[in-house]
Every structure is written in C-alpha cells, then in structure tokens.
mmCIF file of C-alpha atoms in Angstrom:
data_model
loop_
_atom_site.group_PDB
_atom_site.id
_atom_site.type_symbol
_atom_site.label_atom_id
_atom_site.label_comp_id
_atom_site.label_asym_id
_atom_site.label_seq_id
_atom_site.Cartn_x
_atom_site.Cartn_y
_atom_site.Cartn_z
ATOM 1 C CA MET A 1041 163.716 171.189 87.479
ATOM 2 C CA SER A 1042 164.820 173.234 84.483
ATOM 3 C CA LYS A 1043 163.055 173.043 81.148
ATOM 4 C CA SER A 1044 165.960 171.066 79.693
ATOM 5 C CA GLN A 1045 165.479 168.418 82.410
ATOM 6 C CA SER A 1046 161.732 167.951 81.909
ATOM 7 C CA ASN A 1047 162.208 164.621 80.115
ATOM 8 C CA TRP A 1048 164.889 163.254 82.390
ATOM 9 C CA ILE A 1049 164.554 159.854 84.020
ATOM 10 C CA ASP A 1050 164.115 160.816 87.662
ATOM 11 C CA LEU A 1051 164.757 158.119 90.262
ATOM 12 C CA ARG A 1052 165.149 160.419 93.269
ATOM 13 C CA SER A 1053 161.649 159.733 94.603
ATOM 14 C CA ASP A 1054 158.093 158.963 93.568
ATOM 15 C CA THR A 1055 157.214 162.506 94.687
ATOM 16 C CA VAL A 1056 158.517 163.802 91.332
ATOM 17 C CA THR A 1057 155.599 162.454 89.273
ATOM 18 C CA ARG A 1058 153.721 164.877 87.057
ATOM 19 C CA PRO A 1059 149.954 164.803 86.390
ATOM 20 C CA SER A 1060 148.921 162.834 83.324
ATOM 21 C CA PRO A 1061 146.772 164.483 80.620
ATOM 22 C CA ALA A 1062 143.701 162.711 82.008
ATOM 23 C CA MET A 1063 144.450 163.953 85.522
ATOM 24 C CA ARG A 1064 144.962 167.488 84.212
ATOM 25 C CA ALA A 1065 141.593 167.277 82.467
ATOM 26 C CA ALA A 1066 139.949 166.239 85.731
ATOM 27 C CA MET A 1067 141.582 169.200 87.470
ATOM 28 C CA GLN A 1068 140.363 171.581 84.766
ATOM 29 C CA ALA A 1069 136.801 170.289 85.048
ATOM 30 C CA ALA A 1070 136.622 170.368 88.847
ATOM 31 C CA ASP A 1071 133.778 172.192 90.573
ATOM 32 C CA LEU A 1072 135.141 174.773 93.019
ATOM 33 C CA GLY A 1073 134.052 176.346 96.275
ATOM 34 C CA ASP A 1074 135.758 177.539 99.448
ATOM 35 C CA ASP A 1075 137.063 174.599 101.440
ATOM 36 C CA VAL A 1076 137.629 176.631 104.607
ATOM 37 C CA TYR A 1077 133.853 177.161 104.620
ATOM 38 C CA GLY A 1078 133.445 173.485 103.795
ATOM 39 C CA ASP A 1079 131.678 174.119 100.498
ATOM 40 C CA ASP A 1080 134.191 173.030 97.866
ATOM 41 C CA PRO A 1081 132.280 170.140 96.261
ATOM 42 C CA SER A 1082 135.380 168.488 94.816
ATOM 43 C CA VAL A 1083 137.149 168.472 98.184
ATOM 44 C CA ASN A 1084 134.043 167.137 99.901
ATOM 45 C CA ARG A 1085 133.722 164.399 97.289
ATOM 46 C CA LEU A 1086 137.349 163.382 97.796
ATOM 47 C CA GLN A 1087 137.009 163.298 101.572
ATOM 48 C CA ASP A 1088 133.831 161.213 101.436
ATOM 49 C CA TYR A 1089 135.379 158.859 98.893
ATOM 50 C CA ALA A 1090 138.592 158.364 100.878
ATOM 51 C CA ALA A 1091 136.738 157.813 104.154
ATOM 52 C CA ASP A 1092 134.546 155.140 102.561
ATOM 53 C CA LEU A 1093 137.469 153.534 100.697
ATOM 54 C CA PHE A 1094 139.488 153.036 103.877
ATOM 55 C CA GLY A 1095 136.531 152.386 106.156
ATOM 56 C CA TYR A 1096 136.410 155.480 108.385
ATOM 57 C CA GLU A 1097 133.685 157.918 109.377
ATOM 58 C CA ALA A 1098 135.364 160.998 107.950
ATOM 59 C CA ALA A 1099 138.440 162.339 106.177
ATOM 60 C CA LEU A 1100 140.279 165.626 105.767
ATOM 61 C CA PHE A 1101 142.278 166.856 102.765
ATOM 62 C CA ALA A 1102 145.651 168.353 103.751
ATOM 63 C CA PRO A 1103 148.374 169.978 101.642
ATOM 64 C CA SER A 1104 151.062 167.407 102.521
ATOM 65 C CA GLY A 1105 151.762 164.115 104.221
ATOM 66 C CA THR A 1106 153.875 165.900 106.806
ATOM 67 C CA GLN A 1107 150.921 168.069 107.788
ATOM 68 C CA SER A 1108 148.486 165.164 107.683
ATOM 69 C CA ASN A 1109 150.644 163.161 110.101
ATOM 70 C CA LEU A 1110 151.087 166.194 112.323
ATOM 71 C CA LEU A 1111 147.324 166.767 112.399
ATOM 72 C CA ALA A 1112 146.894 163.186 113.603
ATOM 73 C CA LEU A 1113 149.523 163.496 116.328
ATOM 74 C CA LEU A 1114 148.104 166.810 117.548
ATOM 75 C CA SER A 1115 144.567 165.407 117.550
ATOM 76 C CA HIS A 1116 145.400 162.162 119.340
ATOM 77 C CA CYS A 1117 147.793 163.671 121.885
ATOM 78 C CA GLY A 1118 147.893 166.696 124.169
ATOM 79 C CA ARG A 1119 150.656 168.713 125.765
ATOM 80 C CA GLY A 1120 152.825 166.403 127.858
ATOM 81 C CA ASP A 1121 151.641 163.251 126.089
ATOM 82 C CA GLU A 1122 153.874 160.809 124.257
ATOM 83 C CA TYR A 1123 153.698 158.844 121.037
ATOM 84 C CA ILE A 1124 155.667 155.676 120.322
ATOM 85 C CA ALA A 1125 157.252 155.301 116.880
ATOM 86 C CA GLY A 1126 160.158 153.647 115.123
ATOM 87 C CA GLN A 1127 163.598 155.245 114.924
ATOM 88 C CA GLU A 1128 163.221 155.284 111.125
ATOM 89 C CA ALA A 1129 159.641 156.563 111.097
ATOM 90 C CA HIS A 1130 158.960 159.753 109.180
ATOM 91 C CA THR A 1131 156.838 161.085 112.042
ATOM 92 C CA TYR A 1132 159.912 160.924 114.273
ATOM 93 C CA LYS A 1133 162.936 161.359 112.007
ATOM 94 C CA TYR A 1134 161.992 163.207 108.836
ATOM 95 C CA GLU A 1135 159.209 165.662 109.663
ATOM 96 C CA GLY A 1136 161.104 168.353 111.526
ATOM 97 C CA GLY A 1137 160.062 167.337 115.030
ATOM 98 C CA GLY A 1138 156.726 169.049 114.473
ATOM 99 C CA ALA A 1139 154.852 167.203 117.222
ATOM 100 C CA ALA A 1140 157.427 168.238 119.824
ATOM 101 C CA VAL A 1141 157.902 171.778 118.513
ATOM 102 C CA LEU A 1142 154.252 172.650 117.920
ATOM 103 C CA GLY A 1143 152.364 170.281 120.217
ATOM 104 C CA SER A 1144 154.715 169.678 123.158
ATOM 105 C CA ILE A 1145 154.264 165.975 122.409
ATOM 106 C CA GLN A 1146 157.198 163.758 123.337
ATOM 107 C CA PRO A 1147 158.298 161.102 120.854
ATOM 108 C CA GLN A 1148 159.434 157.755 122.213
ATOM 109 C CA PRO A 1149 161.473 156.259 119.356
ATOM 110 C CA LEU A 1150 162.174 152.529 119.327
ATOM 111 C CA GLN A 1151 164.495 150.479 117.141
ATOM 112 C CA ASN A 1152 163.038 149.212 113.895
ATOM 113 C CA GLN A 1153 163.771 145.587 113.141
ATOM 114 C CA ALA A 1154 165.278 144.571 109.802
ATOM 115 C CA ASP A 1155 161.793 143.979 108.354
ATOM 116 C CA GLY A 1156 160.588 147.442 109.414
ATOM 117 C CA THR A 1157 158.550 146.271 112.392
ATOM 118 C CA ILE A 1158 159.017 147.309 116.016
ATOM 119 C CA ALA A 1159 159.273 144.318 118.353
ATOM 120 C CA LEU A 1160 156.054 143.917 120.330
ATOM 121 C CA GLU A 1161 158.006 143.451 123.538
ATOM 122 C CA ASP A 1162 159.758 146.775 122.915
ATOM 123 C CA ILE A 1163 156.412 148.505 122.436
ATOM 124 C CA ALA A 1164 155.032 146.964 125.621
ATOM 125 C CA ALA A 1165 158.114 147.944 127.618
ATOM 126 C CA ALA A 1166 157.980 151.550 126.353
ATOM 127 C CA ILE A 1167 154.412 152.211 127.520
ATOM 128 C CA LYS A 1168 154.716 154.305 130.657
ATOM 129 C CA PRO A 1169 152.807 153.623 133.884
ATOM 130 C CA ASP A 1170 150.297 156.171 135.130
ATOM 131 C CA ASP A 1171 152.826 158.153 137.149
ATOM 132 C CA PHE A 1172 153.401 161.914 137.071
ATOM 133 C CA HIS A 1173 157.141 161.321 136.644
ATOM 134 C CA PHE A 1174 156.484 160.203 133.075
ATOM 135 C CA ALA A 1175 154.945 161.577 129.933
ATOM 136 C CA ARG A 1176 151.553 160.006 129.282
ATOM 137 C CA SER A 1177 151.759 157.263 126.656
ATOM 138 C CA ARG A 1178 148.849 158.000 124.319
ATOM 139 C CA LEU A 1179 149.593 156.776 120.792
ATOM 140 C CA LEU A 1180 151.366 154.099 118.778
ATOM 141 C CA ALA A 1181 152.340 155.413 115.336
ATOM 142 C CA LEU A 1182 153.460 152.910 112.704
ATOM 143 C CA GLU A 1183 154.417 153.380 109.048
ATOM 144 C CA ASN A 1184 153.557 151.198 106.052
ATOM 145 C CA THR A 1185 155.483 150.875 103.870
ATOM 146 C CA ILE A 1186 158.670 151.817 105.718
ATOM 147 C CA GLY A 1187 161.858 152.023 103.691
ATOM 148 C CA GLY A 1188 159.967 150.230 100.935
ATOM 149 C CA LYS A 1189 159.218 147.290 103.236
ATOM 150 C CA VAL A 1190 155.670 146.072 103.764
ATOM 151 C CA LEU A 1191 154.533 145.390 107.318
ATOM 152 C CA PRO A 1192 152.827 141.978 107.534
ATOM 153 C CA MET A 1193 149.124 142.062 108.342
ATOM 154 C CA GLU A 1194 149.648 139.685 111.251
ATOM 155 C CA TYR A 1195 152.097 142.154 112.758
ATOM 156 C CA THR A 1196 149.943 145.275 112.406
ATOM 157 C CA GLN A 1197 146.980 143.453 113.910
ATOM 158 C CA ALA A 1198 149.082 142.277 116.860
ATOM 159 C CA ALA A 1199 150.654 145.696 117.402
ATOM 160 C CA THR A 1200 147.378 147.615 117.265
ATOM 161 C CA SER A 1201 145.692 145.079 119.541
ATOM 162 C CA LEU A 1202 148.517 145.482 122.061
ATOM 163 C CA ALA A 1203 148.219 149.256 121.927
ATOM 164 C CA HIS A 1204 144.456 149.217 122.409
ATOM 165 C CA GLN A 1205 144.707 146.736 125.278
ATOM 166 C CA ARG A 1206 147.114 149.128 126.996
ATOM 167 C CA GLY A 1207 144.889 152.171 126.430
ATOM 168 C CA LEU A 1208 146.746 153.711 123.478
ATOM 169 C CA ALA A 1209 145.262 154.992 120.231
ATOM 170 C CA THR A 1210 146.872 153.987 116.936
ATOM 171 C CA HIS A 1211 147.883 155.961 113.856
ATOM 172 C CA LEU A 1212 149.281 154.742 110.537
ATOM 173 C CA ASP A 1213 151.539 156.861 108.380
ATOM 174 C CA GLY A 1214 150.308 155.420 105.107
ATOM 175 C CA ALA A 1215 152.440 157.531 102.788
ATOM 176 C CA ARG A 1216 152.796 154.437 100.577
ATOM 177 C CA ILE A 1217 149.943 152.346 101.987
ATOM 178 C CA CYS A 1218 148.624 151.748 98.465
ATOM 179 C CA ASN A 1219 151.933 150.102 97.547
ATOM 180 C CA ALA A 1220 151.418 147.776 100.509
ATOM 181 C CA ILE A 1221 147.835 147.111 99.423
ATOM 182 C CA VAL A 1222 148.962 146.096 95.935
ATOM 183 C CA LYS A 1223 151.873 144.005 97.222
ATOM 184 C CA LEU A 1224 149.704 142.102 99.712
ATOM 185 C CA GLY A 1225 146.706 141.825 97.384
ATOM 186 C CA ILE A 1226 144.274 143.064 100.025
ATOM 187 C CA SER A 1227 141.630 145.767 100.243
ATOM 188 C CA PRO A 1228 142.288 149.264 101.591
ATOM 189 C CA ARG A 1229 140.068 148.535 104.573
ATOM 190 C CA GLU A 1230 142.003 145.376 105.406
ATOM 191 C CA ALA A 1231 145.308 147.252 105.153
ATOM 192 C CA VAL A 1232 144.358 149.796 107.832
ATOM 193 C CA ARG A 1233 142.376 147.520 110.152
ATOM 194 C CA GLY A 1234 143.187 148.277 113.776
ATOM 195 C CA PHE A 1235 144.296 151.869 113.206
ATOM 196 C CA ASP A 1236 142.249 154.704 114.646
ATOM 197 C CA SER A 1237 143.566 157.017 111.939
ATOM 198 C CA VAL A 1238 145.558 156.801 108.735
ATOM 199 C CA SER A 1239 147.328 159.392 106.607
ATOM 200 C CA VAL A 1240 147.253 158.518 102.898
ATOM 201 C CA CYS A 1241 149.664 160.406 100.652
ATOM 202 C CA LEU A 1242 148.367 161.056 97.145
ATOM 203 C CA SER A 1243 151.417 162.790 95.648
ATOM 204 C CA LYS A 1244 153.841 159.861 95.595
ATOM 205 C CA GLY A 1245 153.240 156.792 93.447
ATOM 206 C CA LEU A 1246 149.580 157.700 92.958
ATOM 207 C CA GLY A 1247 150.715 160.676 90.906
ATOM 208 C CA ALA A 1248 148.692 163.614 92.255
ATOM 209 C CA PRO A 1249 150.623 166.898 92.363
ATOM 210 C CA VAL A 1250 149.770 167.754 95.981
ATOM 211 C CA GLY A 1251 148.083 166.438 99.060
ATOM 212 C CA SER A 1252 147.216 163.747 101.578
ATOM 213 C CA VAL A 1253 144.024 162.700 103.298
ATOM 214 C CA LEU A 1254 143.717 161.968 106.995
ATOM 215 C CA CYS A 1255 140.995 159.443 107.834
ATOM 216 C CA GLY A 1256 139.485 158.836 111.263
ATOM 217 C CA ASP A 1257 136.300 159.159 113.254
ATOM 218 C CA LYS A 1258 134.241 162.357 113.128
ATOM 219 C CA SER A 1259 135.550 163.660 116.443
ATOM 220 C CA LEU A 1260 139.199 163.240 115.452
ATOM 221 C CA ILE A 1261 138.671 164.840 112.047
ATOM 222 C CA ALA A 1262 136.877 167.790 113.662
ATOM 223 C CA GLN A 1263 139.923 168.374 115.856
ATOM 224 C CA ALA A 1264 142.231 167.912 112.881
ATOM 225 C CA ARG A 1265 140.281 170.512 110.892
ATOM 226 C CA ARG A 1266 140.881 173.074 113.651
ATOM 227 C CA TRP A 1267 144.605 172.224 113.749
ATOM 228 C CA ARG A 1268 144.792 172.404 109.946
ATOM 229 C CA LYS A 1269 143.491 175.966 110.022
ATOM 230 C CA MET A 1270 145.940 176.927 112.760
ATOM 231 C CA LEU A 1271 148.845 175.464 110.797
ATOM 232 C CA GLY A 1272 147.930 177.363 107.642
ATOM 233 C CA GLY A 1273 146.654 174.309 105.807
ATOM 234 C CA GLY A 1274 143.161 175.607 105.168
ATOM 235 C CA MET A 1275 142.963 176.012 101.396
ATOM 236 C CA ARG A 1276 140.281 177.962 99.576
ATOM 237 C CA GLN A 1277 139.401 176.885 95.998
ATOM 238 C CA ALA A 1278 141.229 173.585 96.403
ATOM 239 C CA GLY A 1279 138.906 171.570 94.199
ATOM 240 C CA GLY A 1280 141.398 171.330 91.351
ATOM 241 C CA LEU A 1281 143.906 169.658 93.654
ATOM 242 C CA ALA A 1282 141.205 167.443 95.143
ATOM 243 C CA ALA A 1283 140.119 166.347 91.655
ATOM 244 C CA ALA A 1284 143.676 165.236 90.922
ATOM 245 C CA ALA A 1285 143.728 163.297 94.189
ATOM 246 C CA GLN A 1286 140.351 161.733 93.372
ATOM 247 C CA TYR A 1287 141.626 160.663 89.968
ATOM 248 C CA ALA A 1288 144.719 159.168 91.611
ATOM 249 C CA LEU A 1289 142.676 157.036 94.000
ATOM 250 C CA GLU A 1290 140.264 155.903 91.297
ATOM 251 C CA HIS A 1291 142.786 155.126 88.542
ATOM 252 C CA ASN A 1292 146.343 154.809 89.850
ATOM 253 C CA VAL A 1293 146.279 152.261 92.664
ATOM 254 C CA ALA A 1294 146.297 148.995 90.696
ATOM 255 C CA ARG A 1295 148.979 150.289 88.318
ATOM 256 C CA LEU A 1296 151.455 150.485 91.217
ATOM 257 C CA ALA A 1297 152.164 146.846 90.353
ATOM 258 C CA GLU A 1298 154.000 148.161 87.282
ATOM 259 C CA ASP A 1299 156.284 150.240 89.485
ATOM 260 C CA HIS A 1300 157.003 147.182 91.615
ATOM 261 C CA ALA A 1301 157.867 145.174 88.509
ATOM 262 C CA HIS A 1302 160.155 147.942 87.266
ATOM 263 C CA ALA A 1303 161.896 148.029 90.649
ATOM 264 C CA GLU A 1304 162.568 144.306 90.447
ATOM 265 C CA ARG A 1305 163.796 144.730 86.846
ATOM 266 C CA LEU A 1306 166.210 147.396 88.056
ATOM 267 C CA ALA A 1307 167.377 145.329 91.027
ATOM 268 C CA HIS A 1308 167.886 142.244 88.868
ATOM 269 C CA GLY A 1309 170.073 144.160 86.429
ATOM 270 C CA LEU A 1310 172.093 145.842 89.158
ATOM 271 C CA ARG A 1311 172.811 142.461 90.771
ATOM 272 C CA GLN A 1312 174.860 141.589 87.702
ATOM 273 C CA ILE A 1313 177.402 144.278 88.668
ATOM 274 C CA ALA A 1314 180.041 142.833 90.993
ATOM 275 C CA ALA A 1315 180.774 146.143 92.739
ATOM 276 C CA LEU A 1316 177.184 146.476 93.969
ATOM 277 C CA THR A 1317 175.211 144.822 96.749
ATOM 278 C CA VAL A 1318 171.503 145.081 95.966
ATOM 279 C CA GLN A 1319 168.558 144.481 98.276
ATOM 280 C CA THR A 1320 165.537 142.660 96.887
ATOM 281 C CA PRO A 1321 162.754 145.254 96.610
ATOM 282 C CA GLN A 1322 159.311 144.529 98.009
ATOM 283 C CA THR A 1323 157.636 147.488 96.338
ATOM 284 C CA ASN A 1324 159.009 150.422 94.305
ATOM 285 C CA ILE A 1325 162.197 151.258 96.223
ATOM 286 C CA VAL A 1326 165.567 149.760 95.362
ATOM 287 C CA TYR A 1327 168.628 150.029 97.609
ATOM 288 C CA ALA A 1328 172.133 149.421 96.280
ATOM 289 C CA ASP A 1329 175.387 149.654 98.233
ATOM 290 C CA MET A 1330 178.518 150.724 96.356
ATOM 291 C CA PRO A 1331 182.046 151.966 97.061
ATOM 292 C CA ALA A 1332 182.046 155.606 98.128
ATOM 293 C CA ALA A 1333 184.847 156.307 95.651
ATOM 294 C CA ALA A 1334 182.506 155.447 92.769
ATOM 295 C CA CYS A 1335 179.726 157.860 93.654
ATOM 296 C CA ALA A 1336 180.930 161.109 92.084
ATOM 297 C CA GLY A 1337 181.831 159.513 88.767
ATOM 298 C CA LEU A 1338 178.605 157.536 88.566
ATOM 299 C CA ASP A 1339 176.551 160.627 89.370
ATOM 300 C CA GLY A 1340 178.273 162.551 86.586
ATOM 301 C CA LEU A 1341 177.719 159.836 83.985
ATOM 302 C CA LEU A 1342 174.060 159.404 84.947
ATOM 303 C CA ARG A 1343 173.486 163.138 84.522
ATOM 304 C CA GLU A 1344 175.245 163.093 81.145
ATOM 305 C CA HIS A 1345 172.618 160.586 80.051
ATOM 306 C CA GLY A 1346 169.646 162.497 81.485
ATOM 307 C CA ILE A 1347 169.199 160.431 84.643
ATOM 308 C CA LEU A 1348 168.610 162.028 88.048
ATOM 309 C CA ALA A 1349 169.384 160.017 91.172
ATOM 310 C CA ARG A 1350 170.770 160.554 94.640
ATOM 311 C CA VAL A 1351 174.070 158.710 94.309
ATOM 312 C CA THR A 1352 175.419 157.702 97.714
ATOM 313 C CA PRO A 1353 177.219 154.629 99.098
ATOM 314 C CA HIS A 1354 173.778 153.407 100.248
ATOM 315 C CA MET A 1355 171.818 154.481 97.201
ATOM 316 C CA ARG A 1356 168.030 154.612 97.008
ATOM 317 C CA MET A 1357 166.252 154.543 93.639
ATOM 318 C CA VAL A 1358 162.472 154.849 93.376
ATOM 319 C CA THR A 1359 160.321 153.790 90.439
ATOM 320 C CA HIS A 1360 157.036 155.514 89.610
ATOM 321 C CA LEU A 1361 154.526 156.152 86.849
ATOM 322 C CA ASP A 1362 156.911 158.410 84.890
ATOM 323 C CA VAL A 1363 159.554 155.643 84.669
ATOM 324 C CA SER A 1364 159.070 152.989 81.981
ATOM 325 C CA ALA A 1365 160.689 149.604 81.412
ATOM 326 C CA ALA A 1366 162.745 151.195 78.626
ATOM 327 C CA ASP A 1367 163.912 153.846 81.104
ATOM 328 C CA ILE A 1368 165.041 151.114 83.490
ATOM 329 C CA ASP A 1369 167.027 149.466 80.706
ATOM 330 C CA LYS A 1370 168.722 152.770 79.918
ATOM 331 C CA VAL A 1371 169.643 153.243 83.572
ATOM 332 C CA LEU A 1372 171.112 149.743 83.699
ATOM 333 C CA THR A 1373 173.160 150.386 80.572
ATOM 334 C CA VAL A 1374 174.705 153.486 82.134
ATOM 335 C CA PHE A 1375 175.449 151.662 85.393
ATOM 336 C CA LYS A 1376 177.114 148.786 83.551
ATOM 337 C CA THR A 1377 179.092 151.145 81.317
ATOM 338 C CA PHE A 1378 180.395 153.002 84.351
ATOM 339 C CA PHE A 1379 181.339 149.988 86.453
ATOM 340 C CA ASN A 1380 182.877 148.113 83.529
ATOM 341 C CA ALA A 1381 185.315 151.014 83.180
ATOM 342 C CA TRP A 1382 185.680 151.812 86.879
ATOM 343 C CA ASN A 1383 188.556 150.454 88.908
ATOM 344 C CA ALA A 1384 188.564 150.783 92.658
ATOM 345 C CA PRO A 1385 191.536 152.928 93.745
ATOM 346 C CA THR A 1386 194.346 150.964 95.347
ATOM 347 C CA SER A 1387 195.676 151.973 98.726
ATOM 348 C CA GLU A 1388 198.888 153.025 97.011
ATOM 349 C CA GLY A 1389 197.027 155.109 94.445
ATOM 350 C CA ALA A 1390 194.786 156.596 97.083
ATOM 351 C CA ALA A 1391 197.844 157.664 99.084
#
C-alpha cells in the first residue's frame, strides 16, 4: 500500500490490520533469543500461553496460517495417506496444494453444505477401507469459521467423534476460531474440543502483523517443528513477532465483537439498496451480490473516496480493528450514492 493510501478504509480482508501503538510497544520491549535453538523467551512464552489457552500439551509458532496448516497435515499424515476436507476449505482450495505437492498426501474434498458443515454421512462414506487399492484415510480437517460462518458446537463434536471412531485424527483450521469463540460465547478450549490439533491465525482480526500457532500434543508438535525447519519456517530472533501475537491473544479477542457489530451495520445499510442481495453476517464477513455491470463503476467511486474493496458480482467485505463505525457509514454513503445514480443497462443499450 502506498503512503497516500495508509489511511484508506480497507475492506479487502482482516489480514490488512496494522499493529496498534500498544502492540508496537510490546514488540519493542520483547526479550529475544534464537528460536531455532528454542531459546527465544518471547516465542516460548507465546507457545506456552497458546497451548494452555486452547487446552493442548504444546504449541509451535509459525510464520503463516498456510504453513501452520501444512505442518499439521504433514505431521498427521504420511506419503500415500489421505485427508478429508470441504471443497471450500483453505487447506484444500486456497493453500497451493501444499500437502499433495510437498507431502504426497491426497486430499479428499467433499461438498460443504450451505451452513459450512460437511454432512456426516458424506464423511463416513468417504473414509476408505483398509485396502491397498486406496489411499489410507488418516485425517479429518475442518475449518471454523468458514466463509464467515460458524460451525455449531454440536456439529464439530459429532464430526470429530465420527472421525475418531473410524480411526482418523482431526485437525481444525482455526484461522478465525476466535471469531467463532466470540460469536458462540464459549471458551477457547470448548471451541476446539475434539480436535487433535488446531491452527490459530494471529494476523487476521486479532491484529498481529505475522504468524499462527499450531497446538497439539508433544509428539505432534515435535514432528511439526522438524517440518517447519525443512520448510524454511524456522525463525531466529522472532520474539518481536511473538510479542505482537501474545498481545493479540491477551487483548484483542473480546473486541472482535465490535467487528461483528460493524459487519451487521454494513449489511443492514446495504440491504436498503434494491440492486443488492446481502447475506446476514454471522461474524465479520459480509457478502453482497450485485449486477456485474455495476462493478467497475462502483470500484472507481470507492477508490475516489479512499475505500479499498474487492468489487465483484459476489462481493466480500471484511471488518476489522482498523475499521470504525464512522468508516462503515462512509462506505454506505458511497454505495448509496453510486446505486442511486446507476441504471442497469438495457438489452438495447448493451447491444
């Protein structure tokens, strides 16, 4: 982002957040060591804190959520194994096929239902028998939230129980698990119950500049640490980044409720525009459908007013700690100004 855009309202994602002054102060004050040797005190503190917060034996700090998920897949599965995931899951669709490319692990994608779940009967049917014709089914990987939707606790408990009964391990891509925690009003430990591992992203709504933590038992984390080194994720004096992540977990979880409220404020205002069809947000992600012919003009007007968004016929807007209620009102004003003046092209005019 250029210097002139530093104060723009950015709705592209909650990955665009910038560290607050208090977070920057924590980074500046962090004690440092060499994390590859395991002696960076700030990294060790973060890992111990995250493991205890989510109820696991151990945790590992990784540079990104993509790597953290990949570490889990590589640690749970071996060459020729298979993991089951949703068609819309990041581990399958949006992370470059890393498990297949780097681990020779076969994904078995299944259709996500409208609420983000995978039907239990589909999971059961996808688990392969012990037969050398098939890849070995080893892992069920779910995602919460998925597309901004929160998986119900009853569902995750049923799905993980099914997986364990059938001999599979379970992993949760918890890129926005803290949004689910706030939405459901439950504890972190309750939110991940039944999962053998969880990846928690710290650089989305929680506001840290970099990083995720992978939580699991000591054996899994030991394997993940080896994979992290092999993948180039072993960082040296990483304590400054870990201090930001620590601050995020200690101070920025409860405030996610503000982002959820801002998302509903945005959705409510957009519903007043006849040309739009707006989904009711569960957390901090708003989806609005609009005519394709409107996209270019809307994108231009938003940029004129210092608003960044990915304007598409199925448009996603994400609220976060750098977006205020006043920012939402400004966005709504620009939307209403554009659509009040916009006329859908007639078939004759389009010809």
